[in-house]
PDB file of C-alpha atoms in Angstrom:
ATOM      1  CA  MET A   1      -0.119   0.056   0.048  1.00  0.00           C
ATOM      2  CA  THR A   2       1.328   3.427  -1.043  1.00  0.00           C
ATOM      3  CA  THR A   3       0.577   6.532   1.016  1.00  0.00           C
ATOM      4  CA  LEU A   4      -0.031   9.554  -1.243  1.00  0.00           C
ATOM      5  CA  THR A   5      -0.289  13.140  -0.126  1.00  0.00           C
ATOM      6  CA  LEU A   6      -3.265  15.169  -1.256  1.00  0.00           C
ATOM      7  CA  PRO A   7      -0.993  17.093  -3.732  1.00  0.00           C
ATOM      8  CA  GLU A   8       0.202  13.832  -5.222  1.00  0.00           C
ATOM      9  CA  LEU A   9      -3.232  12.457  -5.459  1.00  0.00           C
ATOM     10  CA  ALA A  10      -4.471  15.697  -7.096  1.00  0.00           C
ATOM     11  CA  LYS A  11      -1.771  15.422  -9.678  1.00  0.00           C
ATOM     12  CA  LYS A  12      -2.857  11.803 -10.678  1.00  0.00           C
ATOM     13  CA  MET A  13      -6.501  13.222 -10.689  1.00  0.00           C
ATOM     14  CA  ALA A  14      -5.825  16.015 -13.150  1.00  0.00           C
ATOM     15  CA  GLY A  15      -7.790  15.676 -16.124  1.00  0.00           C
ATOM     16  CA  ILE A  16     -10.770  13.798 -14.515  1.00  0.00           C
ATOM     17  CA  ASP A  17     -13.660  16.108 -15.159  1.00  0.00           C
ATOM     18  CA  PHE A  18     -16.656  13.998 -14.293  1.00  0.00           C
ATOM     19  CA  ALA A  19     -17.716  12.609 -10.927  1.00  0.00           C
ATOM     20  CA  MET A  20     -20.759  10.554  -9.628  1.00  0.00           C
ATOM     21  CA  LEU A  21     -22.274  12.696  -6.926  1.00  0.00           C
ATOM     22  CA  GLN A  22     -24.350  10.611  -4.628  1.00  0.00           C
ATOM     23  CA  THR A  23     -26.989  12.046  -2.112  1.00  0.00           C
ATOM     24  CA  HIS A  24     -29.392  10.770   0.342  1.00  0.00           C
ATOM     25  CA  ALA A  25     -33.104  10.668  -0.546  1.00  0.00           C
ATOM     26  CA  ALA A  26     -35.775   9.327   1.700  1.00  0.00           C
ATOM     27  CA  GLY A  27     -33.508   6.482   3.027  1.00  0.00           C
ATOM     28  CA  GLU A  28     -32.083   5.713  -0.336  1.00  0.00           C
ATOM     29  CA  ILE A  29     -28.908   6.632  -2.240  1.00  0.00           C
ATOM     30  CA  GLU A  30     -29.147   8.647  -5.525  1.00  0.00           C
ATOM     31  CA  GLY A  31     -26.411   9.306  -7.958  1.00  0.00           C
ATOM     32  CA  ARG A  32     -25.793  11.378 -11.084  1.00  0.00           C
ATOM     33  CA  PRO A  33     -22.727  12.365 -13.172  1.00  0.00           C
ATOM     34  CA  MET A  34     -21.617  15.748 -12.632  1.00  0.00           C
ATOM     35  CA  SER A  35     -18.917  17.899 -14.225  1.00  0.00           C
ATOM     36  CA  ASN A  36     -16.404  19.888 -12.246  1.00  0.00           C
ATOM     37  CA  ASN A  37     -16.267  22.197 -15.196  1.00  0.00           C
ATOM     38  CA  GLY A  38     -12.527  21.605 -15.642  1.00  0.00           C
ATOM     39  CA  ASP A  39     -11.806  22.729 -12.043  1.00  0.00           C
ATOM     40  CA  VAL A  40      -9.474  19.726 -11.720  1.00  0.00           C
ATOM     41  CA  ASP A  41      -6.877  21.316  -9.389  1.00  0.00           C
ATOM     42  CA  TYR A  42      -8.075  18.950  -6.658  1.00  0.00           C
ATOM     43  CA  ASP A  43      -7.561  20.317  -3.015  1.00  0.00           C
ATOM     44  CA  GLY A  44     -10.205  18.281  -1.376  1.00  0.00           C
ATOM     45  CA  ASP A  45     -13.141  20.572  -2.513  1.00  0.00           C
ATOM     46  CA  SER A  46     -15.273  20.188  -5.509  1.00  0.00           C
ATOM     47  CA  TRP A  47     -17.683  22.556  -7.170  1.00  0.00           C
ATOM     48  CA  PHE A  48     -20.543  21.663  -9.345  1.00  0.00           C
ATOM     49  CA  PHE A  49     -23.338  24.122 -10.747  1.00  0.00           C
ATOM     50  CA  ALA A  50     -26.964  23.059 -10.724  1.00  0.00           C
ATOM     51  CA  LEU A  51     -30.391  24.570 -10.708  1.00  0.00           C
ATOM     52  CA  GLU A  52     -31.890  25.183  -7.289  1.00  0.00           C
ATOM     53  CA  SER A  53     -34.963  23.039  -8.511  1.00  0.00           C
ATOM     54  CA  ALA A  54     -33.077  19.966  -8.774  1.00  0.00           C
ATOM     55  CA  ASP A  55     -33.728  16.920  -6.511  1.00  0.00           C
ATOM     56  CA  MET A  56     -30.098  16.875  -5.586  1.00  0.00           C
ATOM     57  CA  VAL A  57     -30.160  20.449  -4.164  1.00  0.00           C
ATOM     58  CA  LYS A  58     -33.136  19.539  -1.999  1.00  0.00           C
ATOM     59  CA  GLN A  59     -31.531  16.281  -0.884  1.00  0.00           C
ATOM     60  CA  ILE A  60     -28.316  18.180  -0.008  1.00  0.00           C
ATOM     61  CA  GLU A  61     -30.133  20.696   1.986  1.00  0.00           C
ATOM     62  CA  ALA A  62     -31.963  17.932   3.973  1.00  0.00           C
ATOM     63  CA  ASP A  63     -28.650  15.860   4.507  1.00  0.00           C
ATOM     64  CA  PRO A  64     -25.441  17.295   3.704  1.00  0.00           C
ATOM     65  CA  LYS A  65     -23.448  13.999   3.582  1.00  0.00           C
ATOM     66  CA  VAL A  66     -22.524  13.069   0.071  1.00  0.00           C
ATOM     67  CA  ALA A  67     -20.037  10.870  -1.816  1.00  0.00           C
ATOM     68  CA  LEU A  68     -18.131  11.541  -5.070  1.00  0.00           C
ATOM     69  CA  GLY A  69     -16.664   8.740  -7.321  1.00  0.00           C
ATOM     70  CA  PHE A  70     -13.947   9.657  -9.824  1.00  0.00           C
ATOM     71  CA  THR A  71     -12.588   7.236 -12.527  1.00  0.00           C
ATOM     72  CA  GLY A  72      -9.528   7.920 -14.589  1.00  0.00           C
ATOM     73  CA  SER A  73      -9.025   6.572 -18.002  1.00  0.00           C
ATOM     74  CA  LYS A  74      -7.337   3.203 -18.651  1.00  0.00           C
ATOM     75  CA  SER A  75      -3.577   3.329 -19.226  1.00  0.00           C
ATOM     76  CA  LEU A  76      -1.955   2.586 -22.663  1.00  0.00           C
ATOM     77  CA  LEU A  77      -0.465  -0.572 -21.178  1.00  0.00           C
ATOM     78  CA  GLY A  78      -3.851  -1.918 -19.927  1.00  0.00           C
ATOM     79  CA  LYS A  79      -3.183  -1.003 -16.341  1.00  0.00           C
ATOM     80  CA  PRO A  80      -6.546  -0.346 -14.446  1.00  0.00           C
ATOM     81  CA  PRO A  81      -7.499   3.183 -14.140  1.00  0.00           C
ATOM     82  CA  LEU A  82      -7.333   5.506 -11.143  1.00  0.00           C
ATOM     83  CA  PHE A  83     -10.365   5.209  -8.794  1.00  0.00           C
ATOM     84  CA  VAL A  84     -11.035   7.880  -6.106  1.00  0.00           C
ATOM     85  CA  HIS A  85     -13.953   7.804  -3.683  1.00  0.00           C
ATOM     86  CA  VAL A  86     -14.535  11.187  -1.580  1.00  0.00           C
ATOM     87  CA  ARG A  87     -16.874  11.208   1.403  1.00  0.00           C
ATOM     88  CA  GLY A  88     -17.737  14.587   2.430  1.00  0.00           C
ATOM     89  CA  ARG A  89     -20.278  17.361   3.311  1.00  0.00           C
ATOM     90  CA  ALA A  90     -21.908  19.572   0.633  1.00  0.00           C
ATOM     91  CA  GLU A  91     -23.345  22.965   0.968  1.00  0.00           C
ATOM     92  CA  ILE A  92     -25.556  24.972  -1.501  1.00  0.00           C
ATOM     93  CA  ILE A  93     -24.146  28.327  -2.368  1.00  0.00           C
ATOM     94  CA  ARG A  94     -26.267  31.188  -3.761  1.00  0.00           C
ATOM     95  CA  GLU A  95     -23.850  34.124  -3.702  1.00  0.00           C
ATOM     96  CA  ARG A  96     -23.402  35.476  -7.193  1.00  0.00           C
ATOM     97  CA  ALA A  97     -19.793  36.606  -6.562  1.00  0.00           C
ATOM     98  CA  VAL A  98     -18.754  32.975  -5.450  1.00  0.00           C
ATOM     99  CA  LEU A  99     -20.552  31.553  -8.541  1.00  0.00           C
ATOM    100  CA  ALA A 100     -18.654  33.991 -10.724  1.00  0.00           C
ATOM    101  CA  GLU A 101     -15.327  32.782  -9.260  1.00  0.00           C
ATOM    102  CA  HIS A 102     -16.069  29.306 -10.480  1.00  0.00           C
ATOM    103  CA  TRP A 103     -17.974  30.145 -13.726  1.00  0.00           C
ATOM    104  CA  VAL A 104     -16.567  29.084 -17.118  1.00  0.00           C
ATOM    105  CA  ASP A 105     -17.987  30.256 -20.499  1.00  0.00           C
ATOM    106  CA  GLU A 106     -18.645  26.575 -21.525  1.00  0.00           C
ATOM    107  CA  LEU A 107     -21.388  26.337 -18.908  1.00  0.00           C
ATOM    108  CA  GLU A 108     -23.617  28.650 -21.064  1.00  0.00           C
ATOM    109  CA  ARG A 109     -24.469  25.504 -22.915  1.00  0.00           C
ATOM    110  CA  TRP A 110     -26.614  24.677 -19.912  1.00  0.00           C
ATOM    111  CA  PHE A 111     -27.189  27.762 -18.227  1.00  0.00           C
ATOM    112  CA  GLU A 112     -27.777  30.335 -21.002  1.00  0.00           C
ATOM    113  CA  GLN A 113     -27.745  33.452 -18.774  1.00  0.00           C
ATOM    114  CA  GLY A 114     -24.550  32.611 -17.169  1.00  0.00           C
ATOM    115  CA  VAL A 115     -24.464  33.321 -13.434  1.00  0.00           C
ATOM    116  CA  ASP A 116     -27.654  35.492 -13.863  1.00  0.00           C
ATOM    117  CA  THR A 117     -29.501  32.219 -14.703  1.00  0.00           C
ATOM    118  CA  PRO A 118     -32.625  32.165 -12.451  1.00  0.00           C
ATOM    119  CA  GLY A 119     -32.271  29.580  -9.779  1.00  0.00           C
ATOM    120  CA  LEU A 120     -28.495  28.885 -10.486  1.00  0.00           C
ATOM    121  CA  VAL A 121     -26.664  27.482  -7.380  1.00  0.00           C
ATOM    122  CA  LEU A 122     -23.225  25.999  -6.781  1.00  0.00           C
ATOM    123  CA  ILE A 123     -22.768  22.860  -5.041  1.00  0.00           C
ATOM    124  CA  HIS A 124     -19.578  22.890  -2.970  1.00  0.00           C
ATOM    125  CA  VAL A 125     -18.309  19.482  -1.571  1.00  0.00           C
ATOM    126  CA  HIS A 126     -15.893  19.587   1.304  1.00  0.00           C
ATOM    127  CA  ALA A 127     -14.016  16.247   1.384  1.00  0.00           C
ATOM    128  CA  GLN A 128     -13.654  14.528   4.777  1.00  0.00           C
ATOM    129  CA  ARG A 129     -12.081  11.167   3.872  1.00  0.00           C
ATOM    130  CA  ILE A 130     -10.653  10.194   0.456  1.00  0.00           C
ATOM    131  CA  GLN A 131      -9.858   6.619  -0.610  1.00  0.00           C
ATOM    132  CA  TYR A 132      -8.006   5.798  -3.884  1.00  0.00           C
ATOM    133  CA  TRP A 133      -6.985   2.785  -5.861  1.00  0.00           C
ATOM    134  CA  ASP A 134      -4.172   3.129  -8.473  1.00  0.00           C
ATOM    135  CA  GLY A 135      -3.339  -0.411  -9.921  1.00  0.00           C
ATOM    136  CA  GLU A 136      -2.146  -2.333  -7.010  1.00  0.00           C
ATOM    137  CA  ASP A 137      -1.532   0.717  -4.947  1.00  0.00           C
ATOM    138  CA  HIS A 138      -4.243   1.964  -2.568  1.00  0.00           C
ATOM    139  CA  GLY A 139      -4.680   4.251   0.240  1.00  0.00           C
ATOM    140  CA  GLU A 140      -6.835   6.615   2.301  1.00  0.00           C
ATOM    141  CA  LEU A 141      -6.547  10.314   3.311  1.00  0.00           C
ATOM    142  CA  ASN A 142      -8.318  12.128   5.955  1.00  0.00           C
ATOM    143  CA  VAL A 143      -8.856  15.865   4.966  1.00  0.00           C
TER     144      VAL A 143
END
């Protein structure tokens, strides 16, 4: 077992854009793919844009415990990809200044009015525990 630091793991995660965001809903677990909008400099925090009307927003407000699953691409030599599981707490951010800090123009595909899109929110996931598997190496970080 190898023990990576958060910066070392972040370097390995560079380029992974999509995560599976899992939330709690009436005793069940729900998941959906979310893009971190190219904000892949991982420091234990993840940021996702959504509409306030989305079920996941209501679920996070009722129970902020969430999980994220990241999967890298398979190596050219056939080595299994990097897998990362993040357990954390999410908060819903509505302040336009914070939304603007994380905004990228490519998001206009889904949110045509930019940060002025009615009901636009930012989901901020603070990691608490990170597990990773990288080939035969695996480990855990408490953040």
